[in-house]
mmCIF file of C-alpha atoms and ligand atoms in Angstrom:
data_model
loop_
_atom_site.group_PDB
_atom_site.id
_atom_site.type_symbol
_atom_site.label_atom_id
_atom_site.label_comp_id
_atom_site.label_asym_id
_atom_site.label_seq_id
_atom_site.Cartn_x
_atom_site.Cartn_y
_atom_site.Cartn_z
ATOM 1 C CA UNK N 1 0.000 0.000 0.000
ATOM 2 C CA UNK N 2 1.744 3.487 -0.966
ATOM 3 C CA UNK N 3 2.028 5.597 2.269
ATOM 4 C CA UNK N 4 0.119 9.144 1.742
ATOM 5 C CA UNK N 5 -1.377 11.362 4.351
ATOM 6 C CA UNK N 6 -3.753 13.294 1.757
ATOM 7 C CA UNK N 7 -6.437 9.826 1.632
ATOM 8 C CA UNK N 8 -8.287 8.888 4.320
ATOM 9 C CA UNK N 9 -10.504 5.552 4.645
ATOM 10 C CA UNK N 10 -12.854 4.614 7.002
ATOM 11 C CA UNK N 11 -15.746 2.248 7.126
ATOM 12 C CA UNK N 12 -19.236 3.142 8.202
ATOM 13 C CA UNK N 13 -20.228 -0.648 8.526
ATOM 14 C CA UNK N 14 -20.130 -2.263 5.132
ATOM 15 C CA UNK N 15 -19.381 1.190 3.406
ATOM 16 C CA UNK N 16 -16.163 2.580 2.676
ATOM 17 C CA UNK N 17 -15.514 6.480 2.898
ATOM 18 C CA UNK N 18 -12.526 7.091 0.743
ATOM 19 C CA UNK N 19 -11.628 11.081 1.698
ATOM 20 C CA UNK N 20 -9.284 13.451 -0.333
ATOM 21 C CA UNK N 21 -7.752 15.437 2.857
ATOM 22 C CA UNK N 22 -5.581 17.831 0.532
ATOM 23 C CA UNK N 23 -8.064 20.841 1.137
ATOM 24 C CA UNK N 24 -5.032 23.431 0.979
ATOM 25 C CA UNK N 25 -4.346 22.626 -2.679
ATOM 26 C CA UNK N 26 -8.315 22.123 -3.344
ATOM 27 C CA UNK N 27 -8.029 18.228 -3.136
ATOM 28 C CA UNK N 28 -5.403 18.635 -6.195
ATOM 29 C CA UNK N 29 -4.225 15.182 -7.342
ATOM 30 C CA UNK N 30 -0.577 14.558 -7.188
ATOM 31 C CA UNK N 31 0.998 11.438 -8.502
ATOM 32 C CA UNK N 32 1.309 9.991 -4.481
ATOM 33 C CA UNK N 33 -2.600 10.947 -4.288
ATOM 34 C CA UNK N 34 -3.147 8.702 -7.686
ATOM 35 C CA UNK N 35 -1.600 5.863 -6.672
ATOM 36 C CA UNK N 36 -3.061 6.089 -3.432
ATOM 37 C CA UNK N 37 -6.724 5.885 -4.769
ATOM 38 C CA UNK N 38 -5.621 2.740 -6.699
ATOM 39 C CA UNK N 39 -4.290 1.087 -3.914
ATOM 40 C CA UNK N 40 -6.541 1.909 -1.733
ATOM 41 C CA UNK N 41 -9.682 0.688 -3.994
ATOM 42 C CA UNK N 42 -7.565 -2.091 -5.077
ATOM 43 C CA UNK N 43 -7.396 -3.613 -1.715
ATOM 44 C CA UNK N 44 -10.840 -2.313 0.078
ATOM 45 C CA UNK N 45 -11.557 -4.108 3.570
ATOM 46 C CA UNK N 46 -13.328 -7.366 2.162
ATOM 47 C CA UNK N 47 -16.604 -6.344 4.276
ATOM 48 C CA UNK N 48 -16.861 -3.489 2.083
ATOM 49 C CA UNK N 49 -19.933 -3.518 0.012
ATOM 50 C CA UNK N 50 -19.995 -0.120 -1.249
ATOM 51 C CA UNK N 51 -18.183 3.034 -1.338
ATOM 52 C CA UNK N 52 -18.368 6.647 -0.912
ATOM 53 C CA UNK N 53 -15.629 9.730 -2.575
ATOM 54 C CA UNK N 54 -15.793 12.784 -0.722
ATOM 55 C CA UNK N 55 -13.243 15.585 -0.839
ATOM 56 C CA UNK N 56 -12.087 17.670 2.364
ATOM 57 C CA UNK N 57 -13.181 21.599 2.492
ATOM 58 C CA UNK N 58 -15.215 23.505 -0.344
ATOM 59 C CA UNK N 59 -14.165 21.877 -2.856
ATOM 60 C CA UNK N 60 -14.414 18.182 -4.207
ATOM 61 C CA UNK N 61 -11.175 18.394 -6.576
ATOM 62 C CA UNK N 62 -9.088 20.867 -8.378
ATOM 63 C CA UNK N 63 -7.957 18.048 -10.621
ATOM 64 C CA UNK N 64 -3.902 17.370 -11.262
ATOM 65 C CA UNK N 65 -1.853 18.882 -9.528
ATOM 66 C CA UNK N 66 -0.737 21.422 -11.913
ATOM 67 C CA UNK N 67 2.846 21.902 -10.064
ATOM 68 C CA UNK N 68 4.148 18.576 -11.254
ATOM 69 C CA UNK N 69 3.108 18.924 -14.834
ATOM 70 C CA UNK N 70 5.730 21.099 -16.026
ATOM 71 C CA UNK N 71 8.508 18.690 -15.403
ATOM 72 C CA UNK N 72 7.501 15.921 -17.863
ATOM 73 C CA UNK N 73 8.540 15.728 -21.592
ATOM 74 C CA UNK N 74 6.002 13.102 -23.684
ATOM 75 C CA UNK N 75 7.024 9.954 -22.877
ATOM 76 C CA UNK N 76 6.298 10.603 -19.080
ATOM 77 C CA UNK N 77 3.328 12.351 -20.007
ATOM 78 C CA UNK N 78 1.756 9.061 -21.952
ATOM 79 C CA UNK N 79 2.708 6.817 -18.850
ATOM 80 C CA UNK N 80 1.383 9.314 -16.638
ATOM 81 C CA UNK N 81 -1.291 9.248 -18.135
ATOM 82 C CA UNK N 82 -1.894 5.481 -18.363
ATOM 83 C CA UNK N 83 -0.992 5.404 -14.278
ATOM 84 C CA UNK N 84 -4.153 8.077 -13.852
ATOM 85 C CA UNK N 85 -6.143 5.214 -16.297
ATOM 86 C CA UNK N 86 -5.280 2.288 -14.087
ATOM 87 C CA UNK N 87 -6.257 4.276 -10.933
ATOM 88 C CA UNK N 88 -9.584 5.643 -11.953
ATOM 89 C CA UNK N 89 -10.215 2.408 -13.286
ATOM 90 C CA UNK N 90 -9.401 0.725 -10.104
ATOM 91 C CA UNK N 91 -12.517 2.753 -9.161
ATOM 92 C CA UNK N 92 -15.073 1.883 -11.703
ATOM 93 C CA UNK N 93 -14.474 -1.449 -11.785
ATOM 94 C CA UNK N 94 -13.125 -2.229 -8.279
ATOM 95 C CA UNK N 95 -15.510 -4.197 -5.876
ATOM 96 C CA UNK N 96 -18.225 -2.369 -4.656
ATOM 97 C CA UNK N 97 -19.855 0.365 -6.701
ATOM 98 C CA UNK N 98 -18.596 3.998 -5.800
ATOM 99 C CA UNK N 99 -21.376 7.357 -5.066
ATOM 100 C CA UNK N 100 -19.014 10.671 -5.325
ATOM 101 C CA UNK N 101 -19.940 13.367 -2.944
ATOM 102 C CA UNK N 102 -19.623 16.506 -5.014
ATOM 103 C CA UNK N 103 -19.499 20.131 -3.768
ATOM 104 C CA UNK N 104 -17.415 23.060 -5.292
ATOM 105 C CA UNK N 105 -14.918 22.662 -7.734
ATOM 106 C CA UNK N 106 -15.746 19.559 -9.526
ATOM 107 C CA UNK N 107 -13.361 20.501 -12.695
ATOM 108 C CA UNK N 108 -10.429 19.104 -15.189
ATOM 109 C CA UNK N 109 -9.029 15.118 -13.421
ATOM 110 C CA UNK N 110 -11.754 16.162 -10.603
ATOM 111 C CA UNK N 111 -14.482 15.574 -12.934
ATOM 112 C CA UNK N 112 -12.527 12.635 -14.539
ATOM 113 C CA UNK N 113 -12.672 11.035 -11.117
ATOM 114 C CA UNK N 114 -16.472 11.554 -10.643
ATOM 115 C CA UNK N 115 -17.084 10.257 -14.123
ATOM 116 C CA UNK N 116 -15.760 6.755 -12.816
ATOM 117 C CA UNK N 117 -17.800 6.430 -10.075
ATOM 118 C CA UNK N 118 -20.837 4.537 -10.720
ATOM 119 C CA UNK N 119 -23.478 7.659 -8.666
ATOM 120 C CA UNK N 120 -22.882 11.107 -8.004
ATOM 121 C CA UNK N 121 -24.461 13.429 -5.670
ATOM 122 C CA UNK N 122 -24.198 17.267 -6.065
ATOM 123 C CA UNK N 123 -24.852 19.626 -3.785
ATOM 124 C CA UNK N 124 -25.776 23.186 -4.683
ATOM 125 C CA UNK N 125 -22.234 24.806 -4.153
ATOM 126 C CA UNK N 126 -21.204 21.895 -6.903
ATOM 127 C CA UNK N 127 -19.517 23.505 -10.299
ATOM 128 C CA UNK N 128 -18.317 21.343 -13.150
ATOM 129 C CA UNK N 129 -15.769 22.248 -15.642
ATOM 130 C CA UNK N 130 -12.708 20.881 -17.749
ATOM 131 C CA UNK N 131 -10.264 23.901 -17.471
ATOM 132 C CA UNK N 132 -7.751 21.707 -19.753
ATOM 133 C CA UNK N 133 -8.740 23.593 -23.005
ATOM 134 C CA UNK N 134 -7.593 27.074 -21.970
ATOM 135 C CA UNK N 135 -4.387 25.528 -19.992
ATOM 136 C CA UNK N 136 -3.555 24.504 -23.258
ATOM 137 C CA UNK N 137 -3.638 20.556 -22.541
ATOM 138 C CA UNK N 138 -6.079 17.806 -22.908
ATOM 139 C CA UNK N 139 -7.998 15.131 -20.693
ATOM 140 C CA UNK N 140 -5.470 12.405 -19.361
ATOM 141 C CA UNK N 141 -7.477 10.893 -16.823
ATOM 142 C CA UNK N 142 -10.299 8.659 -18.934
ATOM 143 C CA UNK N 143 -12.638 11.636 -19.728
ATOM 144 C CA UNK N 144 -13.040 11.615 -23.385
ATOM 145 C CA UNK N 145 -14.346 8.094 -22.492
ATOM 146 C CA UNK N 146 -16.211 8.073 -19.573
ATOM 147 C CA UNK N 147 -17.310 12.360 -19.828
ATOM 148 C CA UNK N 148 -19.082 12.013 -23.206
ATOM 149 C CA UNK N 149 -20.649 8.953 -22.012
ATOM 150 C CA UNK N 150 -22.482 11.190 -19.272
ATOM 151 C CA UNK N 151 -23.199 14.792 -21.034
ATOM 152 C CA UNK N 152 -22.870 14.328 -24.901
ATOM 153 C CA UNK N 153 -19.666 14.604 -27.270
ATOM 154 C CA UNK N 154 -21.285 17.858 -28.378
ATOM 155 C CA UNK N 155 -21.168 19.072 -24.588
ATOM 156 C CA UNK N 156 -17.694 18.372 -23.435
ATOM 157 C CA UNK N 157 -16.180 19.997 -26.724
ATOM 158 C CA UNK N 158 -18.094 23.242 -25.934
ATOM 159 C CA UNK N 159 -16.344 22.946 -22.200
ATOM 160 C CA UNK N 160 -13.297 22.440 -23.209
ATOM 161 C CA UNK N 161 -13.648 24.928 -26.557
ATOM 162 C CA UNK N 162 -14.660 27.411 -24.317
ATOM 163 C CA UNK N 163 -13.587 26.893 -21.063
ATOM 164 C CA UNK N 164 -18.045 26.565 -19.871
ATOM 165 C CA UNK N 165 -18.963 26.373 -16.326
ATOM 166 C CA UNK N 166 -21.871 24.404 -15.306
ATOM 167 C CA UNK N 167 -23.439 24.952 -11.870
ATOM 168 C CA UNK N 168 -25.238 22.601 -10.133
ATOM 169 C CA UNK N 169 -28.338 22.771 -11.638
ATOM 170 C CA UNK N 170 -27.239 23.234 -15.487
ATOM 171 C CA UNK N 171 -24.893 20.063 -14.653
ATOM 172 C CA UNK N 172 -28.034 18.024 -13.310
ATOM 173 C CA UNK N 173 -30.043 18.909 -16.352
ATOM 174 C CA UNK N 174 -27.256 17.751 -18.511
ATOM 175 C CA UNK N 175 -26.146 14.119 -16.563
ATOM 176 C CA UNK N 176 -23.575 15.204 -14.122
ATOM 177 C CA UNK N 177 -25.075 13.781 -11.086
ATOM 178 C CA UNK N 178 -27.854 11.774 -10.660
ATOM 179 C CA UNK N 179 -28.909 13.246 -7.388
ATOM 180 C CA UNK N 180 -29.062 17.224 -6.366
ATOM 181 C CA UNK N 181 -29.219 18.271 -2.871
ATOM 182 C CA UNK N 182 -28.392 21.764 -0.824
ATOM 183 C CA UNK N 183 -25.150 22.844 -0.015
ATOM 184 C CA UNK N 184 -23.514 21.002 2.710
ATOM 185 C CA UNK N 185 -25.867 17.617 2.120
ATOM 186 C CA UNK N 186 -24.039 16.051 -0.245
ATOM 187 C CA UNK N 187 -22.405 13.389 1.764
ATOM 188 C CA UNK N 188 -25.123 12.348 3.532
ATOM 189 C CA UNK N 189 -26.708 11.889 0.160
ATOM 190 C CA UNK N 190 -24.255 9.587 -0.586
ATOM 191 C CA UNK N 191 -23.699 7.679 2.528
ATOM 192 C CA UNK N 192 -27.853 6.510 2.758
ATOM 193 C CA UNK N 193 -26.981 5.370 -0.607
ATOM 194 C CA UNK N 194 -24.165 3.947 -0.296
ATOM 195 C CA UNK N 195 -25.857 2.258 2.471
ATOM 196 C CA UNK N 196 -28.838 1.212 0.313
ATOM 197 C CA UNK N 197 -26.343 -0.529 -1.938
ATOM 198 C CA UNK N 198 -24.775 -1.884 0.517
ATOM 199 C CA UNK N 199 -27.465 -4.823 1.141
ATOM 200 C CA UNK N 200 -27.839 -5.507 -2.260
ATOM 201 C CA UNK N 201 -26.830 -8.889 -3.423
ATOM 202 C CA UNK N 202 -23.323 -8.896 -4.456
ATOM 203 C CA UNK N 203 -23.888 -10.269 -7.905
ATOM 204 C CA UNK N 204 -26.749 -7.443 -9.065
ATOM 205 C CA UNK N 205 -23.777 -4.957 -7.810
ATOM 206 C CA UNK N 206 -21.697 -7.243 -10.081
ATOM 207 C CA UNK N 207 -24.041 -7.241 -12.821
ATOM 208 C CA UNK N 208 -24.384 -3.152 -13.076
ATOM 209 C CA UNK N 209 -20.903 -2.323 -12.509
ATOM 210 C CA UNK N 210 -19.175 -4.944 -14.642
ATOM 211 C CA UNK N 211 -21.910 -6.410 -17.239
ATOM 212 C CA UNK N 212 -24.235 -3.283 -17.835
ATOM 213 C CA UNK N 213 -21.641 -0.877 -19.300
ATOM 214 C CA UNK N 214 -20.021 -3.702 -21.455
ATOM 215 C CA UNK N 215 -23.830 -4.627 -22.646
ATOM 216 C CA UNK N 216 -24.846 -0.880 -23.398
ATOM 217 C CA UNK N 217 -21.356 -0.699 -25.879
ATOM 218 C CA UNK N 218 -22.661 -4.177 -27.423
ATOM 219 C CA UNK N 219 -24.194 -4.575 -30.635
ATOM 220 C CA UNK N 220 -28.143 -5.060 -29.581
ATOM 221 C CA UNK N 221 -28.206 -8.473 -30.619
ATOM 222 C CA UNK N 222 -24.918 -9.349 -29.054
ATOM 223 C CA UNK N 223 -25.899 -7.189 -25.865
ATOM 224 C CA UNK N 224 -29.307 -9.406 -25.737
ATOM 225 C CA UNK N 225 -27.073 -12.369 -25.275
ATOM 226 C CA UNK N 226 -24.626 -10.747 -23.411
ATOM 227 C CA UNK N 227 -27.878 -9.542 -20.595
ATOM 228 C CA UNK N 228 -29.535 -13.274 -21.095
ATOM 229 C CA UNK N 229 -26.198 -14.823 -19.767
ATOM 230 C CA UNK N 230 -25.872 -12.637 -16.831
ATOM 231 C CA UNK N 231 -29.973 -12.823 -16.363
ATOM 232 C CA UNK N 232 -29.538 -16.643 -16.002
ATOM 233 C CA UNK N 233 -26.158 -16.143 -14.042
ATOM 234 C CA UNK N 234 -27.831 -13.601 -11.041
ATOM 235 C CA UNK N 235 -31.289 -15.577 -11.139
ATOM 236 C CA UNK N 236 -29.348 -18.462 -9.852
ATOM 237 C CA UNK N 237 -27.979 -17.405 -7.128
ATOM 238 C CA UNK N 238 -29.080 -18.796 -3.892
ATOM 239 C CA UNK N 239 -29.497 -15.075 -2.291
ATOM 240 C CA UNK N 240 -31.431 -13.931 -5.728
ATOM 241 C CA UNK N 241 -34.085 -17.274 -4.946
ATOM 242 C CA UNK N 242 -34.373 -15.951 -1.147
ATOM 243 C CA UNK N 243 -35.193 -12.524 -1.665
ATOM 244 C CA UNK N 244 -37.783 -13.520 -4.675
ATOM 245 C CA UNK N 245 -39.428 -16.382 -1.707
ATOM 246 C CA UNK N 246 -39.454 -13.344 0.743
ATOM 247 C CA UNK N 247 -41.640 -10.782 -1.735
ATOM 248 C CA UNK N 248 -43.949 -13.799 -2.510
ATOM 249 C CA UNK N 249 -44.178 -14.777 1.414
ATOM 250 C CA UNK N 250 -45.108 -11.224 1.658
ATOM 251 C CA UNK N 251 -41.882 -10.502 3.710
ATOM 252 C CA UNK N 252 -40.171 -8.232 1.394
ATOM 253 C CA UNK N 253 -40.434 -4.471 0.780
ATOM 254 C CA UNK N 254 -42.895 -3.380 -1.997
ATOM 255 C CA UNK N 255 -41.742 -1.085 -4.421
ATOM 256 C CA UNK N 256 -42.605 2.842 -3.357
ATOM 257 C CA UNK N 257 -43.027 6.078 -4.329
ATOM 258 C CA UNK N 258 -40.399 8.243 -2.211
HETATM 259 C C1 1HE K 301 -3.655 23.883 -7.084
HETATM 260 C C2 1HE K 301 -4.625 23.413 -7.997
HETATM 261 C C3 1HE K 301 -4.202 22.507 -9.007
HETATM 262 C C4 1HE K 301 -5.589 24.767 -6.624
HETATM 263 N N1 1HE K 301 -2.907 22.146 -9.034
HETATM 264 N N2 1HE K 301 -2.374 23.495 -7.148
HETATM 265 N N3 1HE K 301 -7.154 22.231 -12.647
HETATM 266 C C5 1HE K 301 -7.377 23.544 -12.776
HETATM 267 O O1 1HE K 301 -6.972 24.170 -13.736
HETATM 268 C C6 1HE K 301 -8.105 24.163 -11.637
HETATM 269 C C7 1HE K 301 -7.159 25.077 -10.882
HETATM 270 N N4 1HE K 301 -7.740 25.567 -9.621
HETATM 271 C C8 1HE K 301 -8.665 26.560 -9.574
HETATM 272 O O2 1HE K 301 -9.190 27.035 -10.574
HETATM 273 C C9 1HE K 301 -9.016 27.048 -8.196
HETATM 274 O O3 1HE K 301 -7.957 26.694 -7.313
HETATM 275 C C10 1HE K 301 -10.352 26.483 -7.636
HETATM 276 C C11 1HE K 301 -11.545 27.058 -8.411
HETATM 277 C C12 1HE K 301 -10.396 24.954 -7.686
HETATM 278 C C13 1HE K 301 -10.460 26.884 -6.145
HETATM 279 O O4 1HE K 301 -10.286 28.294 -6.016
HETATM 280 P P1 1HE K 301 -9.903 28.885 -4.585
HETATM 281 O O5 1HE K 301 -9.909 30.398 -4.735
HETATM 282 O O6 1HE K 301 -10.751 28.295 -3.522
HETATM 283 O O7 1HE K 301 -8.404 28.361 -4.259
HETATM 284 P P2 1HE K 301 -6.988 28.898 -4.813
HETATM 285 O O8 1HE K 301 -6.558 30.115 -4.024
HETATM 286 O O9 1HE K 301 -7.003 29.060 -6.296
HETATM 287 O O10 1HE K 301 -6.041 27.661 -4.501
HETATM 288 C C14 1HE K 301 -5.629 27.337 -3.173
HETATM 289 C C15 1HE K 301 -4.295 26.642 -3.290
HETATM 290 O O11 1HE K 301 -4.453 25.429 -4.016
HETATM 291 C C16 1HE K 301 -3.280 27.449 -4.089
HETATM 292 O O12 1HE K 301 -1.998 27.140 -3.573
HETATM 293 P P3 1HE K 301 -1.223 28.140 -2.547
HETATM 294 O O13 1HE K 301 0.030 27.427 -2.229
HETATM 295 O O14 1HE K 301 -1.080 29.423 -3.301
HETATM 296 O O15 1HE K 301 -2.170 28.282 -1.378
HETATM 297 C C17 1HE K 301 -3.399 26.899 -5.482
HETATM 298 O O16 1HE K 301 -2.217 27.041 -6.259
HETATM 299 C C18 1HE K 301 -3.608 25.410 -5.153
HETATM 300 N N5 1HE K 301 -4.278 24.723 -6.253
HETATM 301 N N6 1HE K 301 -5.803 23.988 -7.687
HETATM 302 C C19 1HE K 301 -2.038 22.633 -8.123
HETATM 303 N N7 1HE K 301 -5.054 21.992 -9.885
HETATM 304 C C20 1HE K 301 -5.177 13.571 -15.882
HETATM 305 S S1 1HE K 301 -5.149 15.002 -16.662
HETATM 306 C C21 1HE K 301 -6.154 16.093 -15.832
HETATM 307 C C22 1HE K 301 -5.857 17.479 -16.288
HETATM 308 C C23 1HE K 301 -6.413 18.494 -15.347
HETATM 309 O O17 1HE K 301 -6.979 18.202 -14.337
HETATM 310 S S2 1HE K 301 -6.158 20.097 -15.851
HETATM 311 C C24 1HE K 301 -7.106 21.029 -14.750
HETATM 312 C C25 1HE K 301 -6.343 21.433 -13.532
#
């Protein structure tokens, strides 16, 4: 595990709260931060069955750390690159599905982050943007995959064209975040769900975070397949026949209106 003050994790029974504690730079990420988040989601506590981002103070992240990017030339730049890749996608496709808390400054590797967690929660104070463009550099961190994915390839051009800002409201319109609470509530948001997810059978948290994506990229005739294999695969499960007993014993939770 690579020693680095500016992560925190702690468990809040089965979830984990993974912390950026670098709220003097604005949670910037710095290569020790990066491979922190990778080693830390690639060896979660095994009762983990979920996990929440937050980021210290106002912000949520400032993105790189733009102090250590003027010392590379380009073939540091393409492996540091590939090191950001490996660590955000330690996140998506770690474990336990991921709910970023988001307030302030969600902009440039910031938002990259978010983007590879599987929910995010804004709260009003929230701003998105991809400050790259005008810096003169370009997304390094997975977000002309996983960005476009959430807002449009006609969107993310524009930001980084232009250098847009989207508040919190604009960026829930568009697909930034899922959920949008007032200022301050954001992690609490995300911890009920996290919490929610957290007694979810392991193989439907399976299914969304490791089959769904790959389906949704498929071919529809190859994603039918793909969905009727992991149909049959989560059906079977002993917990799956359990919880289905337990609705028809009348046992189980009906499906509400919040
Ligand atoms: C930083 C960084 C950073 C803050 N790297 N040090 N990201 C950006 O281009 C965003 C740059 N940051 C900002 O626009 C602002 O800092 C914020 C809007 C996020 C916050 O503003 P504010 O007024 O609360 O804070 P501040 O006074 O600007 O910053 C406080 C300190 O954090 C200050 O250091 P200090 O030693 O003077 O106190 C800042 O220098 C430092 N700081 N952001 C380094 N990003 C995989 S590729 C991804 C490519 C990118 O992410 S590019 C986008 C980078």
């Amino acid at each position: 595990m690579t020693a680095c003050t500016d992560l925190e994790l702690t468990m809040h029974g089965a979830v984990a709260v993974v912390r950026l504690t670098r709220a003097a730079k604005r949670n910037a990420l710095n290569d020790g931060l990066i491979l922190a988040l990778k080693d830390t989601f690639s060896s979660l506590p095994p009762e983990a069955r979920a996990a929440v981002i937050d980021g210290d103070g106002a912000h949520f992240c400032a993105g790189l750390d733009l102090s250590e990017l003027k010392e590379r030339d380009a073939g540091q730049g393409l492996y540091h690159s590939r090191m950001w890749h490996n660590a955000l996608e330690a996140v998506q496709h770690g474990p336990v599905p991921v709910v970023a808390a988001l307030h302030g400054a969600v902009v440039g590797g910031g938002l990259e982050l978010a983007s590879a967690c599987h929910i995010r929660v804004a709260d009003a104070s929230t701003f998105y943007a991809l400050p790259e463009g005008t810096r003169g550099i370009f997304v390094g961190g997975g977000g002309s995959v996983r960005i476009p994915k959430l807002i449009g390839v006609a969107r993310m051009t524009d930001m980084m064209l232009t250098g847009r800002v989207y508040n919190a409201e604009d960026g829930d319109r568009v697909g930034f975040a899922q959920y949008l609470v007032p200022q301050g509530e954001a992690f609490a948001k995300a911890l009920e769900l996290a919490t929610r997810i957290a007694t979810n059978a392991p193989l439907t948290n399976y299914a969304l975070m490791h089959a769904l994506p790959r389906i949704a990229e498929q071919p529809a005739d190859q994603g039918f397949f793909t969905e009727a294999l992991m149909a049959a695969i989560a059906q079977s499960a002993p917990e799956a026949k359990e919880r289905v007993k337990a609705f028809l014993d009348g046992k189980a939770a009906k499906v509400q209106q919040s």
